[in-house]
Short mmCIF file of C-alpha atoms in Angstrom, two decimals:
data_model
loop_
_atom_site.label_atom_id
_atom_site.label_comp_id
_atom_site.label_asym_id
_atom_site.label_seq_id
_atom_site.Cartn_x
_atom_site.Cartn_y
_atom_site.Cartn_z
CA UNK A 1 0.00 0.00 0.00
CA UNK A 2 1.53 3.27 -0.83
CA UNK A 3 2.31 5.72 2.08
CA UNK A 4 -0.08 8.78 2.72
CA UNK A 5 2.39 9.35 5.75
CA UNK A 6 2.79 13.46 5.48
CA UNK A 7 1.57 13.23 1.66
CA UNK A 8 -0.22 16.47 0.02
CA UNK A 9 -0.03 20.07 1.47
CA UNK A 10 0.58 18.34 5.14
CA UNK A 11 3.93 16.88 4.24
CA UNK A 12 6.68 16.64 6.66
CA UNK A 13 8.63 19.18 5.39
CA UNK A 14 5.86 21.94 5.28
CA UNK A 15 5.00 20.32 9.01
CA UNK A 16 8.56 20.62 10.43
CA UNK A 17 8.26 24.35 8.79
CA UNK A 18 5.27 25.25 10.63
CA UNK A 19 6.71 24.03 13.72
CA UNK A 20 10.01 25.66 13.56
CA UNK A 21 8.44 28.93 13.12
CA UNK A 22 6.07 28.64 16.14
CA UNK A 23 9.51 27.76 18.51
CA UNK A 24 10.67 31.03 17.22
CA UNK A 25 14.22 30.15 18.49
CA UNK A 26 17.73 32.16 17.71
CA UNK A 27 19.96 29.76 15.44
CA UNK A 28 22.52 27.48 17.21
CA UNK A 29 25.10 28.14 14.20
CA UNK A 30 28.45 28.77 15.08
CA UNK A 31 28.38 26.47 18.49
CA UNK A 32 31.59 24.30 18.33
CA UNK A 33 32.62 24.46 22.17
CA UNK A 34 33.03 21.19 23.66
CA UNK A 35 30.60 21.16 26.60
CA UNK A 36 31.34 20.44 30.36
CA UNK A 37 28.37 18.84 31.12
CA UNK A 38 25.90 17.10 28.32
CA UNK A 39 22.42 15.36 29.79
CA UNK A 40 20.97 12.82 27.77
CA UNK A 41 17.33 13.14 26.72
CA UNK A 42 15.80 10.27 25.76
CA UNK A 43 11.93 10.01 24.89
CA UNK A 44 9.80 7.81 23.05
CA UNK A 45 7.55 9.51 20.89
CA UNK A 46 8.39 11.88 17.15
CA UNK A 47 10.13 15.01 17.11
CA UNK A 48 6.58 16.79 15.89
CA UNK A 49 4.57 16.25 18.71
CA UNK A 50 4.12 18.59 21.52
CA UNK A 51 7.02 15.99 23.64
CA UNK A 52 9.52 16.11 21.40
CA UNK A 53 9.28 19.86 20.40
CA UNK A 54 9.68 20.57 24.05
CA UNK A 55 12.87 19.00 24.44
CA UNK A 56 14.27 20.22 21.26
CA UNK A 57 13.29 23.81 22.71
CA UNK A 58 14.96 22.64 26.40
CA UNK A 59 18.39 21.83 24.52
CA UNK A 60 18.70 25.51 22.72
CA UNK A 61 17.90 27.04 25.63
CA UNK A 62 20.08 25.16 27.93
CA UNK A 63 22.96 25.40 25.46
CA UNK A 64 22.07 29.10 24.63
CA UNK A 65 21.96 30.15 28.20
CA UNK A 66 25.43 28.31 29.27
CA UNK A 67 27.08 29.76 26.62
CA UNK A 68 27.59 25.76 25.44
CA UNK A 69 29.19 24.92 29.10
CA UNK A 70 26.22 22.68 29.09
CA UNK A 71 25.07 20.59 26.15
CA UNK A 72 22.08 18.72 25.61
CA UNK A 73 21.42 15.71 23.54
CA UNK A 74 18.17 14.13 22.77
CA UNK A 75 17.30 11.02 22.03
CA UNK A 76 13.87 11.01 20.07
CA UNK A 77 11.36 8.16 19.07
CA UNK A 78 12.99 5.56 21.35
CA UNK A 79 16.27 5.98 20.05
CA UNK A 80 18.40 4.82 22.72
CA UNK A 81 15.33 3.13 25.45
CA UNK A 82 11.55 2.33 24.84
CA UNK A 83 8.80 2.28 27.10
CA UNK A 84 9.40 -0.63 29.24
CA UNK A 85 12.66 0.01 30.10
CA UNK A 86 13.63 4.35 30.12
CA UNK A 87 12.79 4.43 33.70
CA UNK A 88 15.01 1.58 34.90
CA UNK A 89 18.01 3.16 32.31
CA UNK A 90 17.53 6.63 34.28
CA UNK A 91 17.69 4.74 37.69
CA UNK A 92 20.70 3.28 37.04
CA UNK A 93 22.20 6.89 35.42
CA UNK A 94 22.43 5.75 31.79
CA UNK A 95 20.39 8.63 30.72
CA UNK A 96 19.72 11.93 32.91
CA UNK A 97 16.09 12.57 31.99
CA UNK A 98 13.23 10.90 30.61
CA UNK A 99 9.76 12.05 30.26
CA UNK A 100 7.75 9.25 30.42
CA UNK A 101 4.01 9.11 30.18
CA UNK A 102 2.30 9.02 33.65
CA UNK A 103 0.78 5.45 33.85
CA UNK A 104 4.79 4.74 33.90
CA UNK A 105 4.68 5.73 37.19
CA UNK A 106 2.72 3.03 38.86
CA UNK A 107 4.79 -0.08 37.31
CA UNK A 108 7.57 1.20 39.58
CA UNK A 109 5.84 1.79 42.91
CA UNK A 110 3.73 4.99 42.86
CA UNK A 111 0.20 3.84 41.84
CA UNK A 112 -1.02 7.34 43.21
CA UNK A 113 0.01 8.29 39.72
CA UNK A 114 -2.25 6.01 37.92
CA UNK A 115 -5.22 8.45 38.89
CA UNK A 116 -4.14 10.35 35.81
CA UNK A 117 -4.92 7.50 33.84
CA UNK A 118 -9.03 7.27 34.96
CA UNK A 119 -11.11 7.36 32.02
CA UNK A 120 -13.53 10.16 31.55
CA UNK A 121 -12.13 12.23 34.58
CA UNK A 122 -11.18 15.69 33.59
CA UNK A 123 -13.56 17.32 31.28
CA UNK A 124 -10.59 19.69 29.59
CA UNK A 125 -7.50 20.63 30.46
CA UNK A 126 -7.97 23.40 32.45
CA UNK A 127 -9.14 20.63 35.09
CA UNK A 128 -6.04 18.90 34.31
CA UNK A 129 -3.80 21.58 35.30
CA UNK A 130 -5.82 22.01 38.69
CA UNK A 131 -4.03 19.44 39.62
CA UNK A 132 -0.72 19.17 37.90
CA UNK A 133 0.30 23.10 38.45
CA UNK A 134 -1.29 22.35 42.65
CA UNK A 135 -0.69 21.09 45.77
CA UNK A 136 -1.81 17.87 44.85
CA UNK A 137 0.71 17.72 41.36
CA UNK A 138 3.81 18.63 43.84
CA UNK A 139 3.01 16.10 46.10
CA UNK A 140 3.00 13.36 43.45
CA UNK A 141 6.48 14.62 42.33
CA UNK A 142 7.97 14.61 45.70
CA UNK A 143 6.76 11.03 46.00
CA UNK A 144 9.26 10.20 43.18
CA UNK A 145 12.41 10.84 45.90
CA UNK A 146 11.16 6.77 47.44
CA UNK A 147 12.42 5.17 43.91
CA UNK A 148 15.47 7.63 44.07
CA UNK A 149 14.08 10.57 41.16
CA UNK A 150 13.60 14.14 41.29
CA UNK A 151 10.65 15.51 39.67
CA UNK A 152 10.72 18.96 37.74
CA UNK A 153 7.56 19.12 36.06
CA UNK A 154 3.98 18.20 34.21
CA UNK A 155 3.13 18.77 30.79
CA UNK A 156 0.44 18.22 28.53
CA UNK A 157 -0.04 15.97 24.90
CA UNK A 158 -3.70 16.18 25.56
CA UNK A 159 -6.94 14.13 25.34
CA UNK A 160 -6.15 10.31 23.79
CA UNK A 161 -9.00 8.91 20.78
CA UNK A 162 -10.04 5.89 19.99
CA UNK A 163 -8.83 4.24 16.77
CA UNK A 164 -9.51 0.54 15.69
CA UNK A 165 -10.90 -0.92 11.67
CA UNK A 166 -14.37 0.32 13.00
CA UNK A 167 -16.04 2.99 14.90
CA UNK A 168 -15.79 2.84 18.25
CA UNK A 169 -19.02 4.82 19.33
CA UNK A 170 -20.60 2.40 21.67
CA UNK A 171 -19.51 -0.68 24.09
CA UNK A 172 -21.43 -3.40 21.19
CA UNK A 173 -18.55 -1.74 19.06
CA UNK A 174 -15.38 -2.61 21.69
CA UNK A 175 -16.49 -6.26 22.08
CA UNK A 176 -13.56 -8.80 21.79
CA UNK A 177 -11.09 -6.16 20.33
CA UNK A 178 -7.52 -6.76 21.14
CA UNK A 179 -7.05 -3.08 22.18
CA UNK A 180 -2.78 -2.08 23.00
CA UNK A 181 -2.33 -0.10 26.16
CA UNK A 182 0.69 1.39 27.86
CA UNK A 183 1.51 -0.37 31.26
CA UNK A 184 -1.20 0.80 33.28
CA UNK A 185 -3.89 -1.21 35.42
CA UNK A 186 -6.09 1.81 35.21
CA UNK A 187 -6.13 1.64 31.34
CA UNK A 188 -6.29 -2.14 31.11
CA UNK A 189 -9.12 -2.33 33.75
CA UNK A 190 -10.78 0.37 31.45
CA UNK A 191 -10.61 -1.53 28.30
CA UNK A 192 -11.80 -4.55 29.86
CA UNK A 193 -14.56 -2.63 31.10
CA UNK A 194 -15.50 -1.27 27.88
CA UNK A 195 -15.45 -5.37 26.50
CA UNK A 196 -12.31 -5.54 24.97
CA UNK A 197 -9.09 -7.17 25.72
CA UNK A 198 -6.20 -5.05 26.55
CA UNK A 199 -2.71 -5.74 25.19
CA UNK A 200 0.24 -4.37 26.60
CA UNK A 201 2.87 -3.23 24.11
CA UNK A 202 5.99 -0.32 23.67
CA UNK A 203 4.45 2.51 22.28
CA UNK A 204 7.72 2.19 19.84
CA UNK A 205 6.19 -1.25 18.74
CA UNK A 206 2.52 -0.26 18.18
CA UNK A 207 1.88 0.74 14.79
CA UNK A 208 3.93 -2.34 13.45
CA UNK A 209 1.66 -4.51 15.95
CA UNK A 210 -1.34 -2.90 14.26
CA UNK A 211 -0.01 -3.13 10.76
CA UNK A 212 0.44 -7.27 11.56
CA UNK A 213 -3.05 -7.49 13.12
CA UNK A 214 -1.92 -8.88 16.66
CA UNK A 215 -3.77 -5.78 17.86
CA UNK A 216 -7.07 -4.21 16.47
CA UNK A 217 -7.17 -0.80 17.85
CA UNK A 218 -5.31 1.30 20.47
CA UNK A 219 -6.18 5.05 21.82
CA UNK A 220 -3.92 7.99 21.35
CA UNK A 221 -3.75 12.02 21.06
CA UNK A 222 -4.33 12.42 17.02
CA UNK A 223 -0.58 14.17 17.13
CA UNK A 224 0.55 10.95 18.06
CA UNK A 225 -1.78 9.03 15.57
CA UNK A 226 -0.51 11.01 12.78
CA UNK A 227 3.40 11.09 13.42
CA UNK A 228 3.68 7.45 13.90
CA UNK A 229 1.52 7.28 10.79
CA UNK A 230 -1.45 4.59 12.29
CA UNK A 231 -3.53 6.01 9.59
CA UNK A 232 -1.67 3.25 7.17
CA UNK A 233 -3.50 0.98 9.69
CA UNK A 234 -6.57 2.20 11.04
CA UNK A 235 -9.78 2.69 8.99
CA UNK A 236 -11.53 4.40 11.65
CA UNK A 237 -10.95 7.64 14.20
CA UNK A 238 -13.64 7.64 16.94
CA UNK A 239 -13.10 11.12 18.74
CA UNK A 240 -14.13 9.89 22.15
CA UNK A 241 -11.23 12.24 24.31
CA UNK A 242 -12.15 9.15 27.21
CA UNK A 243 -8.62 9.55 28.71
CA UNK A 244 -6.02 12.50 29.43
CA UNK A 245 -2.09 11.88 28.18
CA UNK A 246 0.61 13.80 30.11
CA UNK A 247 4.30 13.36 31.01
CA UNK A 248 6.54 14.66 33.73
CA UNK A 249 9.86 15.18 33.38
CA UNK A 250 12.44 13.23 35.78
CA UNK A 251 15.90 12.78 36.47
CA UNK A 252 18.04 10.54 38.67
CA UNK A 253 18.50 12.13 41.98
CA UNK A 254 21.66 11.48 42.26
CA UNK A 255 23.03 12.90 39.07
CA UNK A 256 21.08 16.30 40.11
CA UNK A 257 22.63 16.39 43.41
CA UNK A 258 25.69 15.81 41.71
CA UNK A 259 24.99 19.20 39.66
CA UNK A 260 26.34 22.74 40.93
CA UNK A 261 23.25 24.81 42.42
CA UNK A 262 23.35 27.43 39.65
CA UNK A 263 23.62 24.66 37.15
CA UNK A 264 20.70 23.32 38.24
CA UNK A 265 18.45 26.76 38.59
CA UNK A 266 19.30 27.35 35.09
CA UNK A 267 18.28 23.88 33.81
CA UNK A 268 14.55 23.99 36.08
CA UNK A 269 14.22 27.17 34.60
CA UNK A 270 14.64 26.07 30.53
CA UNK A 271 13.06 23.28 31.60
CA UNK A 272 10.23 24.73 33.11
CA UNK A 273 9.74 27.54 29.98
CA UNK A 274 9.58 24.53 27.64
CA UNK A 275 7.00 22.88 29.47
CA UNK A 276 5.23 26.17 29.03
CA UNK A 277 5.62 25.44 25.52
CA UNK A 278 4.20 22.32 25.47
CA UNK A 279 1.17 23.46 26.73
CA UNK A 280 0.67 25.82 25.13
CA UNK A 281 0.85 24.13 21.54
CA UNK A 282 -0.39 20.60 22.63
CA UNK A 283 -3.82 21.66 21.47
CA UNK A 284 -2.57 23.05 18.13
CA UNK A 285 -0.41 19.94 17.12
CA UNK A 286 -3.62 17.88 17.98
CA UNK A 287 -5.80 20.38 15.84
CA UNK A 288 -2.83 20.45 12.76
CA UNK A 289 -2.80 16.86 12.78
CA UNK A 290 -6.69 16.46 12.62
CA UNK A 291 -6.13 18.52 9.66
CA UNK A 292 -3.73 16.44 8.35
CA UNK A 293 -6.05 13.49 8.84
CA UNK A 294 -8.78 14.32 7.27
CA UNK A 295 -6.50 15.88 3.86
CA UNK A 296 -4.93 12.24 3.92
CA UNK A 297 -8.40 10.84 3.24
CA UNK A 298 -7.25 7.14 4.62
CA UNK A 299 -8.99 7.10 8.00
CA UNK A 300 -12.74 7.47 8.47
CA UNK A 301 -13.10 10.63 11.63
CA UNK A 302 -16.26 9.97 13.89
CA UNK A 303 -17.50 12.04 16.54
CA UNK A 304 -19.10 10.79 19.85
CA UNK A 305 -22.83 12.35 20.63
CA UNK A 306 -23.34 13.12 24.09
CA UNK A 307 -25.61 10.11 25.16
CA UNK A 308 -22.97 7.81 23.43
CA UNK A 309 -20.22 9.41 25.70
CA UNK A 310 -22.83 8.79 29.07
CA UNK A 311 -23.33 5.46 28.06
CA UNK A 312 -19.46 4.98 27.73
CA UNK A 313 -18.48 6.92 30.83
CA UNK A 314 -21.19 4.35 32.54
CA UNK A 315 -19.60 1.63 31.56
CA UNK A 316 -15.97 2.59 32.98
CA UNK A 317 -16.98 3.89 36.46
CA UNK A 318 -16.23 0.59 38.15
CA UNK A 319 -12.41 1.22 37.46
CA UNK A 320 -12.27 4.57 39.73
CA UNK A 321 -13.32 2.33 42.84
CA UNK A 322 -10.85 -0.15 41.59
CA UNK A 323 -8.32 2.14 41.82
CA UNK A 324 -9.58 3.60 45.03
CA UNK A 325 -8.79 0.26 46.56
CA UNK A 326 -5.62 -0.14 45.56
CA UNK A 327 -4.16 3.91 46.51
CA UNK A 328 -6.43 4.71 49.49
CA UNK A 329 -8.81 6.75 49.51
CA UNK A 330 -7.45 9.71 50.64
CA UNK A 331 -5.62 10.19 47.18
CA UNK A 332 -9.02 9.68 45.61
CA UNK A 333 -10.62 12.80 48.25
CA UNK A 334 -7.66 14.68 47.21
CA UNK A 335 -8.50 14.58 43.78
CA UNK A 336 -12.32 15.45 44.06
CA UNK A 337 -11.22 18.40 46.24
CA UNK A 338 -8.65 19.64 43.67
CA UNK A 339 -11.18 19.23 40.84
CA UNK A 340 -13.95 20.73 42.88
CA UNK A 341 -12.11 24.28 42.74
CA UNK A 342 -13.15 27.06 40.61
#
């Protein structure tokens, strides 16, 4: 079958374009010092989507503000480490920071994080950042000291879609689908509730898995589903925006330790403006790659109508008191409280 990946006006190069001019970032020409310090970077996900654009952004700042004392080097689309194993390689110092996805959390003894993962919880991302940018969000990151990581910070890649080779618009629709999820009880406890049969894979590994039919379907941001090109396998886009996607940004505690103080307020504080960034365009990358989508004319786009959503949200509300059980409820009270405010 003949690639639509970033075919027509939406191509890659007229993507990268448009993103390069929204970082609006000084050129790094010229740079040939040899650093004194370089952190490794290493993600999972494309260079396009609101993830990888903030780490690009971290590294010129970084290097622009230490006058190349410090470099930065990122490792993009699971370059170096993949999803089941980036947290164990920044435990044992073989990269300095990671960004993983927030269901990563709970494989490796913080299942408070895993309330992130409840379907149909925040209802945009306003709510989200109640919690992320509050008392509740820095608690969660000081909890990362007990597996020996220091937390800097929570950003967004938005609201995750359903995509399989037919709508998925109501639970008749999920039945017996082999759906791929990230490592995350919440998620597979939500797909079993929906009637399908959750498959846990590397995000690295999904669109081949999809493209070979040992999975049927899987759920994603559309800027994901359009930079990993799933749209070469997956008829069907249901718009269902069931589950919120977010990262945070760690680093091994003893490697930051390790770092002189004014080294590391100048790296929180690029850090920290990129983050911005990646809020502030996570929306847009998931609206330009809608666009993209529907231009490439390979994957049918449906939208959820507002009883189909109830019937959905329904379905799943057994997995919140699952998950209540297993953190305490306390964390669970916390998070009501923290939505609750205006």
């Amino acid at each position: 079958m003949r690639s639509t990946r970033f075919s027509g006006p939406f191509n890659r190069r007229s993507w990268l374009a448009a993103l390069a001019g929204s970082m609006a970032l000084p050129s790094l020409a010229g740079a040939t010092t040899r650093p004194e310090i370089t952190l490794r970077f290493s993600h999972v996900v494309a260079e396009e989507t609101p993830k990888g654009l903030a780490a690009n952004r971290f590294k010129v700042l970084v290097e622009q503000r230490s006058g190349h004392r410090i470099g930065v080097q990122v490792y993009p689309n699971a370059q170096l480490y993949g999803d089941h194993d980036e947290m164990q390689a920044l435990q044992l110092g073989a990269v300095d920071l990671v960004a993983p996805s927030l269901s990563k959390f709970g494989r490796i003894g913080l299942p408070e994080f895993e309330l992130f993962d409840l379907p149909f919880l925040f209802d945009d991302l306003n709510a989200v950042r109640r919690i992320t940018l509050g008392p509740l969000g820095k608690k969660l990151l000081q909890g990362l000291s007990r597996q020996g990581l220091v937390g800097l910070g929570f950003f967004d890649n938005g609201f995750k879609q359903m995509s399989a080779n037919r709508p998925l618009l109501e639970l008749k629709d999920f039945a017996g689908l082999r759906m791929r999820v990230q490592a995350s009880r919440v998620i597979a406890a939500q797909m079993r509730a929906l009637g399908a049969r959750p498959v846990t894979l590397p995000f690295s590994e999904t669109r081949r898995a999809l493209a070979a039919g040992v999975v049927d379907g899987t759920e994603n941001p559309v800027s994901n589903f359009w930079t990993q090109a799933m749209h070469e396998v997956q008829t069907d886009l249901s718009l269902t925006e069931h589950g919120y996607l977010g990262y945070a940004v760690v680093t091994n505690q003893r490697f930051w330790q390790h770092l002189q103080p004014d080294d590391r307020a100048l790296i929180n504080q690029a850090l920290q403006e990129s983050l911005a960034f990646a809020n502030q365009i996570a929306d847009t990358q998931n609206d330009r790659a809608l666009q993209a989508l529907r231009q490439a004319g390979t994957t049918r786009i449906h939208h959820l109508g507002v009883d189909q959503r109830a019937r959905l949200r329904q379905a799943v509300q057994p997995v919140q008191q699952q998950l209540a059980d297993r953190i305490g409820p306390r964390w669970m009270s916390d998070l009501e409280q923290a939505l609750r405010q205006a």
